[in-house]
Coordinates of C-alpha atoms in Angstrom, one line a residue:
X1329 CA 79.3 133.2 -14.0
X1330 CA 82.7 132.0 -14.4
X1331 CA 83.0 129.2 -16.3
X1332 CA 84.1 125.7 -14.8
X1333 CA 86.2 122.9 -16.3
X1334 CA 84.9 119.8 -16.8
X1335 CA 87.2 118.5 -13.5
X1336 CA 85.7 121.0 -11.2
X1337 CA 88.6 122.9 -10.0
X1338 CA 87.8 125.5 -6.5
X1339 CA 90.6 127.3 -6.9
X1340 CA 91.3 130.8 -8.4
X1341 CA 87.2 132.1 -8.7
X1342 CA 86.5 135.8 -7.8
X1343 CA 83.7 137.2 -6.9
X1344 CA 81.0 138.4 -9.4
X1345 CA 78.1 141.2 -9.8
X1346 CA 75.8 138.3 -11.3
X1347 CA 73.0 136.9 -9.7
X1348 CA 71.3 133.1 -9.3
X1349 CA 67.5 134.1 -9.6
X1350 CA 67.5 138.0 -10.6
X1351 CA 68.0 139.1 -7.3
X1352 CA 70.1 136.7 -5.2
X1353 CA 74.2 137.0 -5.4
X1354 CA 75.7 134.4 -7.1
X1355 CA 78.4 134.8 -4.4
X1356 CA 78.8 136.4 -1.1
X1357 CA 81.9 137.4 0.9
X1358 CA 82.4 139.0 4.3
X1359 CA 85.9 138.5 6.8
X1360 CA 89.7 137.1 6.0
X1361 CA 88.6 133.6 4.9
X1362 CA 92.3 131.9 4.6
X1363 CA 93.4 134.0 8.1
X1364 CA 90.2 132.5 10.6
X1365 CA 91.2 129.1 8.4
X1366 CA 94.7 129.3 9.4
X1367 CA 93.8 130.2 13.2
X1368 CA 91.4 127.7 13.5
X1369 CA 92.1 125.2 16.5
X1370 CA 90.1 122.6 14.4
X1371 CA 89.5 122.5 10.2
X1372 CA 87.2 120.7 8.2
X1373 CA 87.6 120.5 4.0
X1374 CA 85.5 118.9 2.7
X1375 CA 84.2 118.0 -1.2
X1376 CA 80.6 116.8 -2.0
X1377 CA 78.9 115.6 -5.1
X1378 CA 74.8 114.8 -5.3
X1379 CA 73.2 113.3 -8.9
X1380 CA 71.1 114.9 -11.2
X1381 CA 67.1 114.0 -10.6
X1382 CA 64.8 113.8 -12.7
X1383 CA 61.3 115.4 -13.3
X1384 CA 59.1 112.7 -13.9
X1385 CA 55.6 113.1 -11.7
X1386 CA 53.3 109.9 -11.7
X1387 CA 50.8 113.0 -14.0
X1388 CA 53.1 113.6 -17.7
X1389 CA 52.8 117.3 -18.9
X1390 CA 50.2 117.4 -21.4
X1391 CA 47.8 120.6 -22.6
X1392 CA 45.1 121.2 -24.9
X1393 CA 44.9 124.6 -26.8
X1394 CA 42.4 126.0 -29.0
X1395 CA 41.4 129.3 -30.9
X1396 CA 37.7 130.7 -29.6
X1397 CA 36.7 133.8 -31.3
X1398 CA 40.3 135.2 -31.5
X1399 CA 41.1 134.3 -28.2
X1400 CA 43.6 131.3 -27.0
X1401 CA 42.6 129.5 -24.4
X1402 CA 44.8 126.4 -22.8
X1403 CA 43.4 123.6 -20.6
X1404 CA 46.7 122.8 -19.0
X1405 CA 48.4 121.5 -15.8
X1406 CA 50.7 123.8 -14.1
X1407 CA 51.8 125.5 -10.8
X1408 CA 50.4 128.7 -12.1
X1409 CA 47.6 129.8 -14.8
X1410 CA 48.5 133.3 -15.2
X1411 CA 52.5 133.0 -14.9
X1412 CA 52.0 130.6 -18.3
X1413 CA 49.2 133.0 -19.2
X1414 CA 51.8 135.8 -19.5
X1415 CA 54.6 133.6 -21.0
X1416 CA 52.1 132.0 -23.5
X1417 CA 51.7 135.9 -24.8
X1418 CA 54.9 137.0 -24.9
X1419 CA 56.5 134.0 -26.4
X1420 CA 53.5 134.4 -29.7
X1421 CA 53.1 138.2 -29.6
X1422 CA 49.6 138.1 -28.1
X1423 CA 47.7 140.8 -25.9
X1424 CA 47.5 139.9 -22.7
X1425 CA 44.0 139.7 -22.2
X1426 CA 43.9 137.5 -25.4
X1427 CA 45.1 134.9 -23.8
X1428 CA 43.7 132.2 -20.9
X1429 CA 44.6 129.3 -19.5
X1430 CA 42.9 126.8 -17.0
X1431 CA 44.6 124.7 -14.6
X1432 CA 42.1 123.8 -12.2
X1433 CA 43.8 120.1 -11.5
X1434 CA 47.1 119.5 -10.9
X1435 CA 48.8 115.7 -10.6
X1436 CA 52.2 116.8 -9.2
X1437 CA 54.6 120.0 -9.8
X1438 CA 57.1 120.3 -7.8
X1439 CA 59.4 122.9 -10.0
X1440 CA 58.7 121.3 -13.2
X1441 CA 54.8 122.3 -14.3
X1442 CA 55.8 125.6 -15.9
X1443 CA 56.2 126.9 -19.7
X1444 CA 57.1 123.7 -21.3
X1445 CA 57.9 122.5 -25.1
X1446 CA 54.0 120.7 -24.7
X1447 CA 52.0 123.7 -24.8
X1448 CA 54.2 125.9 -26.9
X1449 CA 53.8 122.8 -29.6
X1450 CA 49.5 122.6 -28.7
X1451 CA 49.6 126.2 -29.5
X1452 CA 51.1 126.0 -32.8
X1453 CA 49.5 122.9 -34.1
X1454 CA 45.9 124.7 -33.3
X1455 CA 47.0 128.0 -34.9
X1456 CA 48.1 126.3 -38.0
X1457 CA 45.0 123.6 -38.2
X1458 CA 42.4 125.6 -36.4
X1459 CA 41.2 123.6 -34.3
X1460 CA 41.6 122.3 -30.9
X1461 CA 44.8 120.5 -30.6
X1462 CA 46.2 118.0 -27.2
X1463 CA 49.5 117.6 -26.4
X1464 CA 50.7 114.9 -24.1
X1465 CA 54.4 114.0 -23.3
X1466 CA 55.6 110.5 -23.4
X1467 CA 57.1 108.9 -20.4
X1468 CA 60.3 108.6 -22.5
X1469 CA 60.0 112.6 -23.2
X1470 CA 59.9 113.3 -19.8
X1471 CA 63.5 112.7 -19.5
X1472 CA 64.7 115.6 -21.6
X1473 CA 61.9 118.1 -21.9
X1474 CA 60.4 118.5 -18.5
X1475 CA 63.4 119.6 -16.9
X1476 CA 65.5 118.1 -13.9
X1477 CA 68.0 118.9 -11.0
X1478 CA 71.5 119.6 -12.1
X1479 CA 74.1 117.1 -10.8
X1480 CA 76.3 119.5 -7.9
X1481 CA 79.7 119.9 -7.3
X1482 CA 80.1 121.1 -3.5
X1483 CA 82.9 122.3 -1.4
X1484 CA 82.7 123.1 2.3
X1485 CA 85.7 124.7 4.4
X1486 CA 84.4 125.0 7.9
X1487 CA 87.5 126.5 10.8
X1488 CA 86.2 126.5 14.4
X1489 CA 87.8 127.5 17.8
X1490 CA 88.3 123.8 20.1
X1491 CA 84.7 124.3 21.8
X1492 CA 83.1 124.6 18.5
X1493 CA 82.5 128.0 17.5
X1494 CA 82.7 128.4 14.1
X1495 CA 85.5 131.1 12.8
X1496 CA 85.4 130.5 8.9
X1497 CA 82.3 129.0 6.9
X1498 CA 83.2 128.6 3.2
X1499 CA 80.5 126.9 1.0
X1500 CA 80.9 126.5 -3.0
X1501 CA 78.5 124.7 -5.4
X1502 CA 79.2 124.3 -9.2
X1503 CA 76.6 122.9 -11.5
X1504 CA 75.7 122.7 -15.0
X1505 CA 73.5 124.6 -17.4
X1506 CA 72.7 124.4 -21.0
X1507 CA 74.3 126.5 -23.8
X1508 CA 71.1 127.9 -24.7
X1509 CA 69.3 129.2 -21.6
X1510 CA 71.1 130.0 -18.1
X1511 CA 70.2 128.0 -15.2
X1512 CA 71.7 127.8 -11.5
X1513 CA 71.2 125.7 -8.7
X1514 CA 71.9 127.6 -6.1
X1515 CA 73.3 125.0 -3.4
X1516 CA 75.4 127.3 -1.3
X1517 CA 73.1 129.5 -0.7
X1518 CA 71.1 127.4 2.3
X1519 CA 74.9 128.3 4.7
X1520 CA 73.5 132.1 4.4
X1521 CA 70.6 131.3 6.5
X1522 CA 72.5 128.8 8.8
X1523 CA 75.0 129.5 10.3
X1524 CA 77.3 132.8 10.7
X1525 CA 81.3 132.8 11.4
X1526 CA 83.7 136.0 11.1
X1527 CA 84.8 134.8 7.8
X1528 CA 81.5 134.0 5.8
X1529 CA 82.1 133.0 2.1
X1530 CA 79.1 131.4 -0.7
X1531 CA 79.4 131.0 -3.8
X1532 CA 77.0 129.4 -6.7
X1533 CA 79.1 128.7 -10.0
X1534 CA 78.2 127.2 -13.3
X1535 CA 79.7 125.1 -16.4
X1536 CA 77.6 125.6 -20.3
X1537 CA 77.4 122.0 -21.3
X1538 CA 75.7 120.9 -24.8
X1539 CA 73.0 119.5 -22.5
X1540 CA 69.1 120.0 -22.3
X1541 CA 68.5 123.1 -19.4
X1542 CA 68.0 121.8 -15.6
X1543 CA 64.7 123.8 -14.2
X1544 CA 63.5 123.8 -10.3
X1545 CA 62.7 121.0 -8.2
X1546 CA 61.3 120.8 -5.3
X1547 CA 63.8 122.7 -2.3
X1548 CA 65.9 124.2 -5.4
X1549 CA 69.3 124.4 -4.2
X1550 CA 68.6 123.4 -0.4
X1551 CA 68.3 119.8 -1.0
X1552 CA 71.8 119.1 -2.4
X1553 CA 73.0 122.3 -0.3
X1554 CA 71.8 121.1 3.0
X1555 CA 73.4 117.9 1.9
X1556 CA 76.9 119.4 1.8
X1557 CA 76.9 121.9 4.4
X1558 CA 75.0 119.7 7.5
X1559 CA 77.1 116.4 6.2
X1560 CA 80.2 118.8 7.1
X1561 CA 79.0 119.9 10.4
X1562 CA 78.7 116.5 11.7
X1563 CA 82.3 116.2 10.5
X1564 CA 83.3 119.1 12.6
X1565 CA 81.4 117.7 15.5
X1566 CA 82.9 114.5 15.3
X1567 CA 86.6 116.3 15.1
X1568 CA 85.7 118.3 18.0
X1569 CA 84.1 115.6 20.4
X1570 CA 81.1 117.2 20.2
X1571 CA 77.4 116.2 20.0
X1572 CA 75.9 117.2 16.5
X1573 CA 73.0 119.2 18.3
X1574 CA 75.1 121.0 20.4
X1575 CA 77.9 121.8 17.7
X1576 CA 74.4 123.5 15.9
X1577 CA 73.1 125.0 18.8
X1578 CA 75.8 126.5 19.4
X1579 CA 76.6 128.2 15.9
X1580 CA 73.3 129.8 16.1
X1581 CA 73.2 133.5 14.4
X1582 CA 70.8 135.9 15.9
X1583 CA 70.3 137.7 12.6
X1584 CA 71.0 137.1 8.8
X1585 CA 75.1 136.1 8.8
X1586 CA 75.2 137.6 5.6
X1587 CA 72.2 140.1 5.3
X1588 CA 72.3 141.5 8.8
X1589 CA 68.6 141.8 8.4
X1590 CA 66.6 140.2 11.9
X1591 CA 64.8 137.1 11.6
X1592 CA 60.5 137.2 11.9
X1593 CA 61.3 133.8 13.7
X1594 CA 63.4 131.1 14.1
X1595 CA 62.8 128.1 16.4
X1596 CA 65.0 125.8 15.3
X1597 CA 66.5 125.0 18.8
X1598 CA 63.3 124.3 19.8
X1599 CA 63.1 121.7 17.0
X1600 CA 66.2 120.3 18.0
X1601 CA 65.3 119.8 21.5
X1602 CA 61.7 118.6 20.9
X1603 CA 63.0 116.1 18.1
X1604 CA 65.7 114.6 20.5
X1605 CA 63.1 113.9 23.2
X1606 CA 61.2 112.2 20.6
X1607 CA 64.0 110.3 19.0
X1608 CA 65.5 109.1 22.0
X1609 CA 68.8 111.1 20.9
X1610 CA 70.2 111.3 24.4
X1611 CA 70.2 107.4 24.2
X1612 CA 72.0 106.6 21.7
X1613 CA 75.4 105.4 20.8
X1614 CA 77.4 108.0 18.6
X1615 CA 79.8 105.4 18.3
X1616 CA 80.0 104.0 14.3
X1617 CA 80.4 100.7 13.5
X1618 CA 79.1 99.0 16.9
X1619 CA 75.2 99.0 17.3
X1620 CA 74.4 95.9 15.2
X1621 CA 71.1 94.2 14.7
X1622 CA 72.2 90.5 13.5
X1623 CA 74.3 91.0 9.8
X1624 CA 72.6 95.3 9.4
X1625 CA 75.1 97.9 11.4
X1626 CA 72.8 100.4 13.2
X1627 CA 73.5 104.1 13.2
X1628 CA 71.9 107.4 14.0
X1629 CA 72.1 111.1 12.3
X1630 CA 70.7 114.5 12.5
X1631 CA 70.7 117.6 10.5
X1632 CA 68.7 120.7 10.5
X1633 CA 67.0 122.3 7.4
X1634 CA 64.7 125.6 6.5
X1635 CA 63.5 126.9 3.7
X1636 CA 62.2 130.5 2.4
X1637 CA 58.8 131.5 3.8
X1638 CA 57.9 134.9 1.9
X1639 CA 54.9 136.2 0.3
X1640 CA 54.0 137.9 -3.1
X1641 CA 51.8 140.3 -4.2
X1642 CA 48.4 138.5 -5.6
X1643 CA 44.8 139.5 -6.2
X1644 CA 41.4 137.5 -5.0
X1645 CA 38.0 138.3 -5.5
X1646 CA 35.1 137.4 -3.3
X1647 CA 31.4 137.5 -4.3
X1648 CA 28.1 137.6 -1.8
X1649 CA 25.1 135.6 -3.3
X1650 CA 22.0 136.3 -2.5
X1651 CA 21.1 132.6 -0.9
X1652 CA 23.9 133.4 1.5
X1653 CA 27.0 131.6 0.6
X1654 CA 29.8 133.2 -1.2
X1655 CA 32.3 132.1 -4.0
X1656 CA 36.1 133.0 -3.4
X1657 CA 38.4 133.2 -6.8
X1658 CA 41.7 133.5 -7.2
X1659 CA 44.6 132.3 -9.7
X1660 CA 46.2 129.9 -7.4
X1661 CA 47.5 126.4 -8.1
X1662 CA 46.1 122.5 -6.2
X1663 CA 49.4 120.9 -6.5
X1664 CA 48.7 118.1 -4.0
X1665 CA 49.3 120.6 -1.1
X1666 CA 45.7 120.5 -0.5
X1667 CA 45.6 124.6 -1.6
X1668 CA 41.5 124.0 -2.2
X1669 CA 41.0 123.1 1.9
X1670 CA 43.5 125.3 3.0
X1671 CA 41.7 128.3 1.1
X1672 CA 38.4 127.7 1.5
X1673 CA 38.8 127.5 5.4
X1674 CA 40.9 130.6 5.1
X1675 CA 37.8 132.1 3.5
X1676 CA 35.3 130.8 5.8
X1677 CA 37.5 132.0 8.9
X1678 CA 37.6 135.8 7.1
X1679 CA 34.3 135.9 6.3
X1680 CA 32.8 134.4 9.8
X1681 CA 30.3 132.0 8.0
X1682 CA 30.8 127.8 8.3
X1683 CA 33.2 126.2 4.8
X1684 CA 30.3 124.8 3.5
X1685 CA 28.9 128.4 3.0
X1686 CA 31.9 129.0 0.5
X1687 CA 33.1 127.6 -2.9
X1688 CA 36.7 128.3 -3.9
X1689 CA 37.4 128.6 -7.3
X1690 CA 41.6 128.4 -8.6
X1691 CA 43.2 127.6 -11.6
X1692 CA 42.1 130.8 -13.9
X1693 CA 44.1 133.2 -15.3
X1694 CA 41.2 135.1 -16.1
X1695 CA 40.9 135.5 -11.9
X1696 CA 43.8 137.7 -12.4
X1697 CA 47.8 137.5 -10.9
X1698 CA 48.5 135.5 -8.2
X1699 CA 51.7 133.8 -6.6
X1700 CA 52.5 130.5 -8.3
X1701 CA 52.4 127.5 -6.7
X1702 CA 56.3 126.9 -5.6
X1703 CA 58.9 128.2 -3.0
X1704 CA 56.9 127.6 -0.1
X1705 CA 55.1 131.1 -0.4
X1706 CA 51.5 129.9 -2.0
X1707 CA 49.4 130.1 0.8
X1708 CA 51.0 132.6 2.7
X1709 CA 50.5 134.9 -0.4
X1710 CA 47.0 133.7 -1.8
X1711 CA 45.3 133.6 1.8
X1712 CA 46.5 137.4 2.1
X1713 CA 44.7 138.3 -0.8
X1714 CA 41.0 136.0 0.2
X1715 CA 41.3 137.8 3.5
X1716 CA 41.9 141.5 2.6
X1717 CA 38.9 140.8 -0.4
X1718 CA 36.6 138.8 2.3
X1719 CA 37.2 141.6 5.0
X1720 CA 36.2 144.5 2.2
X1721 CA 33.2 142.5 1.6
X1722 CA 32.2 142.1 5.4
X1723 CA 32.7 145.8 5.7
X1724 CA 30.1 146.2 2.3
X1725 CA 27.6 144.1 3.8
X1726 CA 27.5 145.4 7.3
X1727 CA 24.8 147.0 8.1
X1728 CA 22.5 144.8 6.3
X1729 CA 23.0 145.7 3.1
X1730 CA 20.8 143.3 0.7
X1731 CA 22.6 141.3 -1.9
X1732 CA 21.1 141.2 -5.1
X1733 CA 20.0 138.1 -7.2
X1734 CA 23.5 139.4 -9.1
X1735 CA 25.7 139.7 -5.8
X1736 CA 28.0 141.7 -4.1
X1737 CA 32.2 140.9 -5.8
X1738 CA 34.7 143.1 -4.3
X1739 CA 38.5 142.4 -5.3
X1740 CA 41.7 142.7 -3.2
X1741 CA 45.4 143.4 -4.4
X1742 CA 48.0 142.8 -1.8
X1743 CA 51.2 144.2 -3.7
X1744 CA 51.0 147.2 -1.4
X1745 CA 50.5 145.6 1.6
X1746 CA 53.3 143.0 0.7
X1747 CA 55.8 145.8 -0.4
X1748 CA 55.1 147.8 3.0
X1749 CA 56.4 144.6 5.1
X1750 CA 59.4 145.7 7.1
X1751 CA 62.5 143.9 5.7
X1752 CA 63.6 140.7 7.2
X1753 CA 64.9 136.8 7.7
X1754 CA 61.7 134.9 6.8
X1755 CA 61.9 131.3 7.0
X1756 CA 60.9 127.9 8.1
X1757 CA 62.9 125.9 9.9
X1758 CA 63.0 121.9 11.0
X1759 CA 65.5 119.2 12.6
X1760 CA 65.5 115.7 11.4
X1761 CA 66.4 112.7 12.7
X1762 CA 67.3 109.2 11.7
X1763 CA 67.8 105.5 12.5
X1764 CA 69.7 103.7 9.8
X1765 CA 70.6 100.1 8.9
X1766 CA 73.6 99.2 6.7
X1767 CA 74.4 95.6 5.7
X1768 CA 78.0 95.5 6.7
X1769 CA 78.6 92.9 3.6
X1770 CA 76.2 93.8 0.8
X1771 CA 76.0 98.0 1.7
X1772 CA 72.3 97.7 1.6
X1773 CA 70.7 100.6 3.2
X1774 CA 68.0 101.0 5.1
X1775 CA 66.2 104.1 6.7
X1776 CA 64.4 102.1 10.0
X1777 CA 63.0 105.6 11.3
X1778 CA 63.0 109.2 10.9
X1779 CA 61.5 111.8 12.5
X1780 CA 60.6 115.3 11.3
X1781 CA 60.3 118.5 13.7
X1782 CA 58.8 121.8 12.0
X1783 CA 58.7 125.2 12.9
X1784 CA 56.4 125.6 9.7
X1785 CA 54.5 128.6 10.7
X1786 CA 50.6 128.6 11.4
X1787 CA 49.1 125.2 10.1
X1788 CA 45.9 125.7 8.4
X1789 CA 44.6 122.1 8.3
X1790 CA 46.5 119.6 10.3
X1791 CA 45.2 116.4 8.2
X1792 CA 46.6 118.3 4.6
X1793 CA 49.9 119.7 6.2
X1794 CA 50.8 116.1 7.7
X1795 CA 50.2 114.4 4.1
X1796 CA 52.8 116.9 3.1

């Protein structure tokens, strides 16, 4: 990555081999950026900064660990038993299977509840006093060991004919990373799912500071990045007399700008048009700085958002008991999503017997590699594995085949399955909407309403995916 200065300067950066994740560019380029800029009937340029946040869930990280028999095991709270499982061993030279950690509740994740400083410390203080050792962090340690959102530097170039159509997108984020371990919020890479133009430029940059290393939170990269890139649409709307919906509608790619891949879905127009019925949106005054309610100015916004939806390889067990009801296992992570519902009717569903009839059991590495909790991809990738293990156990039982007082397990792996998927654009999408207030003296804001519209793929539970 090419090193920033400390004034974030845009100009002069080239295009790299390196990547934001392992596998996603750091930077993308396709088209004659500066030409489609130049011939642009209308130009936006715009610069955008968002703060760093903070990991600090209302649950501090805290773990216990303790040596049984020459084996480590770790009571912990995390988005994933065996991913800290495997890290645990690598980190103190351990076998594998020496190694297990529970994390069957979890008060909050959302990017930070992975290998922390906590557990490393539980593990060494129970190795060197043999015996079982708890770690919790102070609210004050929260601040600098349990990781945070990097503060973003953003820069949007947008060039569009007079009726909209966008010619050049340019979208480039700069953040900071520690000196000691490499870190990137990857803010401009949200406008490769967007939108598409002839000239189609992203970039993710970032500056080694003597600072602790940010981590992931929650909508890594697309919160600040949506930020930048929908706060510069509405500018282009607004410099093209355009309403904001159409000016997105009208921009919209029918396959990956930049991968060329075609999307599984995307319903974001019919977000858009479902959330302005609902909103009101056609009656509205786009004017600023005249709806008033006594001393607060009223306004209204919109801007549309998606995020990843892919699935990962993971294995599940499920076991027949001989009393008829059936126990589902697999390594996968509660972290307020309401994973333990959503699985257990997923269960019930595959094997064709009522959700009382099953018990879900999570949190175990010793259940074997599963997706983490995190990136939008834990149910999709956990329910794949309880349905390919409950649909091998239907198939063993058929025929009235007894179960014995010991049961019936049969286990599933989906890493075949998942790496035979035909390549393409998977993704959620979603249009908000907003009513604002803003105390024209004071600044005070406000948010009066807002409305959310998701085309978030098949709901499991209604009740658990509108506490979300």
């Amino acid at each position: 990555y090419e090193q920033q200065p400390h004034d974030v300067d845009f100009t002069g950066e080239r295009p790299d081999a390196h990547t934001v994740d392992g596998h996603t560019p750091a930077v993308t380029a396709k088209g004659d950026l500066d030409a489609e800029l130049a011939t642009s009937a209308v130009v936006v340029d715009a610069e955008y900064t968002t703060p760093a946040e903070h990991h600090n869930p209302l649950e501090p990280h805290a773990a216990t660990a303790r040596w049984d028999a020459g084996r480590l095991e770790v009571v912990d709270s995390n988005q994933g038993a065996a991913w800290v499982a495997g890290e645990l061993a690598h980190l103190f030279s351990l076998d594998a299977g020496s190694v297990r950690v529970r994390s069957e509740h979890v008060g909050g994740g959302f990017g930070c509840k992975g290998v922390r400083v906590h557990q490393v410390a539980a593990v060494m203080a129970a190795t060197v006093l043999q015996r079982p050792v708890r770690v919790v962090l102070t609210r004050r340690q929260m601040f600098s060991l349990a990781g945070y959102r990097s503060p973003t530097a953003q820069r949007v170039r947008l060039g569009a004919d007079a009726d909209g159509r966008l010619r050049a997108l340019e979208h480039r984020s700069v953040s900071l990373t520690s000196t000691v371990h490499e870190f990137v919020e990857p803010s401009a890479v949200l406008a490769r799912v967007m939108y598409d133009a002839d000239a189609h430029h992203t970039a993710n940059r970032v500056v080694r500071l003597d600072v602790p290393t940010p981590t992931w939170m929650r909508a890594p990269g697309k919160a600040p990045g949506s930020f930048a890139l929908e706060a510069a649409l509405d500018e282009l709307a607004e410099k093209c007399g355009l309403d904001p919906i159409e000016l997105r509608l009208r921009n919209q790619p029918e396959k990956g700008p930049v991968s060329g891949l075609p999307f599984a879905g995307r319903d974001l127009t019919a977000c858009f048009r479902e959330g302005a019925r609902r909103f009101g949106w056609a009656d509205r005054d786009p004017r600023p700085g005249l709806r008033r309610d006594g001393r607060w100015l009223l306004g209204t916004g919109t801007a549309a958002a998606s995020f990843g939806a892919g699935a990962a390889p993971s294995t599940a067990s499920a076991t027949a008991h001989a009393d008829g009801t059936f126990t589902v296992r697999i390594s996968a992570a509660d972290v307020g999503t309401g994973a333990r519902t959503a699985l257990t009717l997923v269960a019930a569903d595959a094997l064709r017997v009522p959700p009382e009839c099953v018990r879900v059991q999570i949190g175990d590495s010793d259940f074997g590699p599963a997706m983490i909790a995190g990136r939008s991809m834990g149910t999709g990738s956990w329910s794949r594995a309880i349905t390919a293990a409950a649909g091998a156990l239907r198939e063993r039982l058929a025929g009235g085949t007894r179960t014995p007082e010991e049961g019936i397990t049969v286990r599933s792996d989906t890493s075949a399955a998942i790496g035979a998927l035909a390549p393409a654009e998977r993704h959620s999408f979603g249009a908000q909407f907003a009513e604002v207030a803003v105390d024209a003296a004071t600044g005070e804001v406000r948010v009066r309403r807002m409305l959310g519209i998701f085309a978030a793929g098949r709901i499991v539970n209604p009740l658990t995916a509108r506490s979300q």
